[in-house]
mmCIF file of C-alpha atoms in Angstrom:
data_model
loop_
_atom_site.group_PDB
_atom_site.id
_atom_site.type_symbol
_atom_site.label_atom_id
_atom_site.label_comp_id
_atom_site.label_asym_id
_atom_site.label_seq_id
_atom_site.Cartn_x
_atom_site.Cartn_y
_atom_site.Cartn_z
ATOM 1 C CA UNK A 30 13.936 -5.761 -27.450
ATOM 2 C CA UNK A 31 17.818 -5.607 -27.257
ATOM 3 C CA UNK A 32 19.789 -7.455 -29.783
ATOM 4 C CA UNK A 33 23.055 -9.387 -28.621
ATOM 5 C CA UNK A 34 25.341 -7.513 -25.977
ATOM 6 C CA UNK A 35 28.729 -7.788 -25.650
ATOM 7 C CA UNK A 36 30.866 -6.483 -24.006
ATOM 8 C CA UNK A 37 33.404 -5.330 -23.218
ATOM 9 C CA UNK A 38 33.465 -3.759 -26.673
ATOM 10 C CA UNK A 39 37.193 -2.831 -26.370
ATOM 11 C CA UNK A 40 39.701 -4.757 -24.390
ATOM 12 C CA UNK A 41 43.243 -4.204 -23.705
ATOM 13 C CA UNK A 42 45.143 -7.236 -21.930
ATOM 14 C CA UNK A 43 49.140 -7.416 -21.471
ATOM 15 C CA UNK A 44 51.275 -10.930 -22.564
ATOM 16 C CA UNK A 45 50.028 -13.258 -19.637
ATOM 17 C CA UNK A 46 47.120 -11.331 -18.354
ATOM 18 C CA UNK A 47 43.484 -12.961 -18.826
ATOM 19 C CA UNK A 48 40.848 -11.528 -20.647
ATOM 20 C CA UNK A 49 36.745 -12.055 -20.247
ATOM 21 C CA UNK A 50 34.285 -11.558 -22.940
ATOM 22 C CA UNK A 51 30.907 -11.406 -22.196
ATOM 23 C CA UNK A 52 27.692 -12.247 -24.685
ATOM 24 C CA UNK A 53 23.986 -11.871 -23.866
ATOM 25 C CA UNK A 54 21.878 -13.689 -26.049
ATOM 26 C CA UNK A 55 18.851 -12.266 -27.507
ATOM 27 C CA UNK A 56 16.119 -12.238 -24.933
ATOM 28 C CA UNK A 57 14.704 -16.023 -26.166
ATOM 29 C CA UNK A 58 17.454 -17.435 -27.219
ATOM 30 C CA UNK A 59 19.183 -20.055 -25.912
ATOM 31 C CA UNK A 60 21.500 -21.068 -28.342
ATOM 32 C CA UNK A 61 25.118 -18.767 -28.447
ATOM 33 C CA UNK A 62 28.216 -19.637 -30.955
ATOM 34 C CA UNK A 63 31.292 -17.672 -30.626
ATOM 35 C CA UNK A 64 33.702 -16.684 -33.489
ATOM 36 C CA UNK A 65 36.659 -15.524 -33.679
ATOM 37 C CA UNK A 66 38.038 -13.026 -37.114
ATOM 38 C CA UNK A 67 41.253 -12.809 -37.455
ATOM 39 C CA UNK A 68 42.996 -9.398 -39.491
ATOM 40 C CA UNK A 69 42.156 -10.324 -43.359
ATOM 41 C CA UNK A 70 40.175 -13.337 -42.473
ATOM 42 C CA UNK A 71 36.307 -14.286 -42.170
ATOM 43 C CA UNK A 72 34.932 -15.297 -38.749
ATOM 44 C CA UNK A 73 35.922 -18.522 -37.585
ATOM 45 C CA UNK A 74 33.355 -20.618 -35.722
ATOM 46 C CA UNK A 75 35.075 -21.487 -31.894
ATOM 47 C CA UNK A 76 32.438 -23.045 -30.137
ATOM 48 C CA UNK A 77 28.535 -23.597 -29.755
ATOM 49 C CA UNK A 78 26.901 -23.705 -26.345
ATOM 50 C CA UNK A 79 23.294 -24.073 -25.143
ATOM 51 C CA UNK A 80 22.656 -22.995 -21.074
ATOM 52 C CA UNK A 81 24.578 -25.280 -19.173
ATOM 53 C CA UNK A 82 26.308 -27.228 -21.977
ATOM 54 C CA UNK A 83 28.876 -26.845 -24.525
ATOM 55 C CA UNK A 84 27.844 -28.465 -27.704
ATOM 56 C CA UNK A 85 30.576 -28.199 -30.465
ATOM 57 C CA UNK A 86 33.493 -26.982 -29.382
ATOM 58 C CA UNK A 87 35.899 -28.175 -32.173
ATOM 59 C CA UNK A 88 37.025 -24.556 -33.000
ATOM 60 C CA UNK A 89 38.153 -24.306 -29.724
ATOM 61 C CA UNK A 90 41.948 -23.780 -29.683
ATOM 62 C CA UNK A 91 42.945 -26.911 -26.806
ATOM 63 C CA UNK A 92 44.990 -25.511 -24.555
ATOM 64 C CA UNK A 93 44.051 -21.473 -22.806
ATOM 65 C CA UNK A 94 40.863 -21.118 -24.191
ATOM 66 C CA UNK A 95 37.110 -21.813 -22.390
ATOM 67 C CA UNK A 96 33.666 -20.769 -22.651
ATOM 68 C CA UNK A 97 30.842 -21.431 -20.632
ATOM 69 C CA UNK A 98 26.933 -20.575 -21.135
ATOM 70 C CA UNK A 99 25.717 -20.770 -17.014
ATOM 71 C CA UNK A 100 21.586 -20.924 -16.244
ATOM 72 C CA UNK A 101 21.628 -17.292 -15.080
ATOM 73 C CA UNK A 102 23.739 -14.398 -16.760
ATOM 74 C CA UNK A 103 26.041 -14.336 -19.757
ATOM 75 C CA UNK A 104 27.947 -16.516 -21.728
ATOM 76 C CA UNK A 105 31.582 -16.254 -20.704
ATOM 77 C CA UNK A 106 34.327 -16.671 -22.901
ATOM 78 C CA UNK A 107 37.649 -16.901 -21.116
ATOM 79 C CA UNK A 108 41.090 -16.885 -22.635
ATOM 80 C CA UNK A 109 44.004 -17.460 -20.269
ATOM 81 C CA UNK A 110 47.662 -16.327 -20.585
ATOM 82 C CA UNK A 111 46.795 -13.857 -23.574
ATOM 83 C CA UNK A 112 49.496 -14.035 -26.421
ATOM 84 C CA UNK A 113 49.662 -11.201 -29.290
ATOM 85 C CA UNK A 114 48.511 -14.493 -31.825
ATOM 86 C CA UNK A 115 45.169 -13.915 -29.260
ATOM 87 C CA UNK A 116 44.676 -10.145 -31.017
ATOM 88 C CA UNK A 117 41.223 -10.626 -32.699
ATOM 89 C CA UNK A 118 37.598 -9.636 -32.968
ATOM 90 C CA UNK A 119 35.716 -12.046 -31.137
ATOM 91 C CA UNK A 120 31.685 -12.220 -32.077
ATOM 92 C CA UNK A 121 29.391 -13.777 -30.186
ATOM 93 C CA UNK A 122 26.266 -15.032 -32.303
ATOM 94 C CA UNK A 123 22.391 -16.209 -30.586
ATOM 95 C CA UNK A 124 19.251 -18.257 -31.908
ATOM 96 C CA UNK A 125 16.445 -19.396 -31.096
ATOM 97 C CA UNK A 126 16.561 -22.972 -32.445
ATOM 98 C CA UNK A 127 20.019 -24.719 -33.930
ATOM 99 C CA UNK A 128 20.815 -24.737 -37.366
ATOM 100 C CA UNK A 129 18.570 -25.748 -39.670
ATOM 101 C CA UNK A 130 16.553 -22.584 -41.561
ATOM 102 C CA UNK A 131 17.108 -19.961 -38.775
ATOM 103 C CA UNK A 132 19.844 -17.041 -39.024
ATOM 104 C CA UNK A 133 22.339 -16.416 -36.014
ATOM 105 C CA UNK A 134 22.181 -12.715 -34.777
ATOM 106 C CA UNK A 135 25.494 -11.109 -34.109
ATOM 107 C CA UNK A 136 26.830 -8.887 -31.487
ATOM 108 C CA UNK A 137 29.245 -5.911 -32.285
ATOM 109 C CA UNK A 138 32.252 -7.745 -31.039
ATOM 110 C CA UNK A 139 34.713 -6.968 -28.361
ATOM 111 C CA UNK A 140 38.317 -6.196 -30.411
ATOM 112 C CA UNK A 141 41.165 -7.585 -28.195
ATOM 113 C CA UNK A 142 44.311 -6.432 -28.348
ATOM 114 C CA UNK A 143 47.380 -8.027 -26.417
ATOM 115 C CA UNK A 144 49.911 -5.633 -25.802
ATOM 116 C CA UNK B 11 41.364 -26.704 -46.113
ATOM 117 C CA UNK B 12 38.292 -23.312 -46.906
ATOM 118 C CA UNK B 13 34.720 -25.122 -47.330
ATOM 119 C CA UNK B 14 33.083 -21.327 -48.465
ATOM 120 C CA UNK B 15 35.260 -19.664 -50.427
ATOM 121 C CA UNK B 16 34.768 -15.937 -51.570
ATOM 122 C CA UNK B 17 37.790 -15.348 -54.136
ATOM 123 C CA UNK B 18 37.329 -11.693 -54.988
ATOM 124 C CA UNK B 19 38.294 -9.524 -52.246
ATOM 125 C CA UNK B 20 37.037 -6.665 -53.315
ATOM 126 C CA UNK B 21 34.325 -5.765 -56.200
ATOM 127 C CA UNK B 22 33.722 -2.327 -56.926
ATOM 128 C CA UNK B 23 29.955 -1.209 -58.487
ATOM 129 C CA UNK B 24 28.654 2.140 -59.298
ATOM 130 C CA UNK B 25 25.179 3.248 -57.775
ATOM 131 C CA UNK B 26 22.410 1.966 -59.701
ATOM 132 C CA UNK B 27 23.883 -0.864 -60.903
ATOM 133 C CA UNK B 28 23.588 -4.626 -60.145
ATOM 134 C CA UNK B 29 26.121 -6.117 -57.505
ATOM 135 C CA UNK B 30 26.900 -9.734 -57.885
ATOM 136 C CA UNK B 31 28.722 -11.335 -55.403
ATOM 137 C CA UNK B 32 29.972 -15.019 -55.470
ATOM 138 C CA UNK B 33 30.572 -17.663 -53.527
ATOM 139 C CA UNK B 34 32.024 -21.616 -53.486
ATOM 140 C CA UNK B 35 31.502 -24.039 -51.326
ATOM 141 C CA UNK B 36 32.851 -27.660 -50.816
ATOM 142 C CA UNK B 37 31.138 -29.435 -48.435
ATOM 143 C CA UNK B 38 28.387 -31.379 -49.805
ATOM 144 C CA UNK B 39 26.986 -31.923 -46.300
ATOM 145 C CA UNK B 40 25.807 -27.986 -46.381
ATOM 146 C CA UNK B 41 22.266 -27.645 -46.970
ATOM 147 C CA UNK B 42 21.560 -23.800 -45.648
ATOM 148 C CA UNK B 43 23.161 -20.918 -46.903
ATOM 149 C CA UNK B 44 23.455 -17.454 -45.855
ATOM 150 C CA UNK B 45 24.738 -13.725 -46.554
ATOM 151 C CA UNK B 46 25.613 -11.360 -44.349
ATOM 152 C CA UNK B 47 26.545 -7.662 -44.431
ATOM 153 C CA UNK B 48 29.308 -6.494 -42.132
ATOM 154 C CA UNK B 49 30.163 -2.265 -41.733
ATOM 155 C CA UNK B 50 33.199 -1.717 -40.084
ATOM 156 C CA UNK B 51 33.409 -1.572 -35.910
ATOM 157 C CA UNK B 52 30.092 -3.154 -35.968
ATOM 158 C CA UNK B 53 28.925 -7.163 -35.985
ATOM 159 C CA UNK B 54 27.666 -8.871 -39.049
ATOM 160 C CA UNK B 55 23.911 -8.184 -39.649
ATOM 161 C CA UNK B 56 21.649 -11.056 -41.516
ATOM 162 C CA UNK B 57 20.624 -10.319 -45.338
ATOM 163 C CA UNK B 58 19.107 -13.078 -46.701
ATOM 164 C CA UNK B 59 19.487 -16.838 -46.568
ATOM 165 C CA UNK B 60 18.207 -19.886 -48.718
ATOM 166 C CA UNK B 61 17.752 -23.621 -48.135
ATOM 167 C CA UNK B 62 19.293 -26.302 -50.298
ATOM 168 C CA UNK B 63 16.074 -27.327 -51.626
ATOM 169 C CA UNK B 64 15.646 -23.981 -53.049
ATOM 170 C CA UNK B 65 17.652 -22.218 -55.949
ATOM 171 C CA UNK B 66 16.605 -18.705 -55.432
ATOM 172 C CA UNK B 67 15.295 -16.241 -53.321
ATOM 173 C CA UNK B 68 14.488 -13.071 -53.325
ATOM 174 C CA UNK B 69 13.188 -10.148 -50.758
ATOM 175 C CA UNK B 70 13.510 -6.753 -51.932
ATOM 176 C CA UNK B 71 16.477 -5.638 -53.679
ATOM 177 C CA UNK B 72 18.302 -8.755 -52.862
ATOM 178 C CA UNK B 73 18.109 -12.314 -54.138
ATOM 179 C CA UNK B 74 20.615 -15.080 -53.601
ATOM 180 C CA UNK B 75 20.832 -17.643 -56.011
ATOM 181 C CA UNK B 76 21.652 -21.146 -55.559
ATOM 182 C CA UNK B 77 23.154 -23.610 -58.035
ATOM 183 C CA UNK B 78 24.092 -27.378 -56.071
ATOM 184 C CA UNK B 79 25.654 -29.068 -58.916
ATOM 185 C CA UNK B 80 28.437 -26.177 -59.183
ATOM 186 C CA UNK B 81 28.270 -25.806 -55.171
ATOM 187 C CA UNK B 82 28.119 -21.949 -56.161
ATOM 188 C CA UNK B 83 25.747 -19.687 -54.788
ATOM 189 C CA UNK B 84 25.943 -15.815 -55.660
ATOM 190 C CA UNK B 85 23.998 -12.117 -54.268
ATOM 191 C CA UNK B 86 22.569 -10.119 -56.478
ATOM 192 C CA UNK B 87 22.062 -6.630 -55.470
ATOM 193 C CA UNK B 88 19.700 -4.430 -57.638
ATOM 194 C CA UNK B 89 19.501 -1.011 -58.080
ATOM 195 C CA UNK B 90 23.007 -0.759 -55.688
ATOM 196 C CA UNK B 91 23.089 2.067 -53.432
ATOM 197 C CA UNK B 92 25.785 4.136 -51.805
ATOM 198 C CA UNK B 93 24.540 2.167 -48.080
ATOM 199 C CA UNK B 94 24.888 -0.827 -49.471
ATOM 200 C CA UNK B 95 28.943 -0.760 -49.379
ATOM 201 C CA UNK B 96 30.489 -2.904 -46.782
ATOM 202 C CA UNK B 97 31.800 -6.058 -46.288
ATOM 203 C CA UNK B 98 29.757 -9.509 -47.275
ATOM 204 C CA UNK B 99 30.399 -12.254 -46.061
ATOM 205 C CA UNK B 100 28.887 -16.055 -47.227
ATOM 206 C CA UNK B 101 28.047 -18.657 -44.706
ATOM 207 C CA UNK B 102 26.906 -22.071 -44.665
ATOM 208 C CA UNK B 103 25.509 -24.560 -42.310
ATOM 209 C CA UNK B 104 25.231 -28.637 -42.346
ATOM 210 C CA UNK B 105 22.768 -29.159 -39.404
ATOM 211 C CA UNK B 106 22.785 -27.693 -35.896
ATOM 212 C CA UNK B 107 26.354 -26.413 -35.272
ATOM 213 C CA UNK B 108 28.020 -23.001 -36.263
ATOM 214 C CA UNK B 109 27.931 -21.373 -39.305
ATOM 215 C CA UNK B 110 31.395 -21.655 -41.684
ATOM 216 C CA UNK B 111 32.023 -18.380 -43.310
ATOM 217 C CA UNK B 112 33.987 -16.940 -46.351
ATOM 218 C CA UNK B 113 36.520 -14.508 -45.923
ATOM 219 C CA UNK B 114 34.270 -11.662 -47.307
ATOM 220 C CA UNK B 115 33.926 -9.420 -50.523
ATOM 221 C CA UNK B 116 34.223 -5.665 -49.784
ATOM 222 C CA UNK B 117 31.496 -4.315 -51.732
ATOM 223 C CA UNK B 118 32.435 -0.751 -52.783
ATOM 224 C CA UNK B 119 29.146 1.503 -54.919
ATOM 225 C CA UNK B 120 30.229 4.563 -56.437
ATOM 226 C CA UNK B 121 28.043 7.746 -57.129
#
């Protein structure tokens, strides 16, 4: 009964270069949120996706930045043009029903770094 | 603009002791609350979590308290041990989006 994968857990991009981050929910789960912590910060909620549809996406920076949750395989989130600002932990979070009463379970994070 | 706000950084507790660790909030519209524990390289793990409609709960060593008219909520941790040092972070939710988080307390027990 594996918790949420990510992966990569490490990943290394140069100025320009696009990087991929991959999240497996929970096996049941069809609800995955993304955040984003910043050095010195708490996580910062990007964006909320069920399969097939992005829900909230109002963390979202507008312009570089996508995600997508297809009907088969991971969630995807994709960050084009990487710039050093991009350097973050980025968690990836699953549950089984939105919101209300029910605790998000975490990945371990892929740490970019833009070099 | 912080809805959750965790102002001490850092909170240092020796073993045995009670941990209490604090947290405002801003937004009204929150009704659910959580804590989570964070060790370093790893993702945040759930603790404990309470509803609006509640002002405490407890389950084991931890309880999380709840108080709506001061928007405050707080973590007590009794006895501490030395596992229990790592980061904490304070969430809160207003319906079915993502969670808003505090910056985190780094909870530090001493022997």
């Amino acid at each position: 009964n594996a918790g949420v994968m990510q992966n990569p857990r490490h990943l290394v991009r140069r100025r320009g270069q696009e990087a991929r981050l991959r999240c497996s929910p929970m096996k049941g789960h069809s609800h995955v949120y993304w955040y984003r912590q910043l050095p010195e910060e708490g996580l910062k909620f990007m964006v909320y996706l069920q399969k097939e549809n992005i829900i909230d996406e109002s963390g979202m920076p507008k312009e570089r930045f996508s995600a997508e949750f297809p009907k088969e395989g991971p969630s995807i989130l994709r960050i084009q043009q990487v710039v050093r600002g991009d350097s973050a932990a980025y968690f990836c979070a699953s549950s089984q029903t939105p919101g209300e009463n029910t605790e998000a379970f975490f990945g371990q994070g892929t740490r970019l770094t833009v070099v | 603009d912080q809805q959750v706000k965790q102002n001490s950084p850092s909170l240092s507790v020796q073993e045995g002791r009670i941990s209490i660790l604090n947290c405002d909030y801003t937004n009204s519209m929150f009704d659910y609350f959580l804590w989570y524990k964070k060790y370093p390289a790893e993702g945040p793990t759930f603790l404990i979590s309470i509803s609006s409609i509640k002002d405490k709960n407890e389950d084991g060593r931890f309880t999380v308290f709840l108080n709506k008219s001061a928007k405050h909520l707080s973590l007590h941790i009794v006895p501490s041990q030395p596992g229990d040092s790592a980061v904490y972070f304070c969430a809160a939710s207003g319906g079915a989006d993502g969670l808003t988080f505090g910056k985190g307390t780094h909870l530090i027990i001493q022997p």
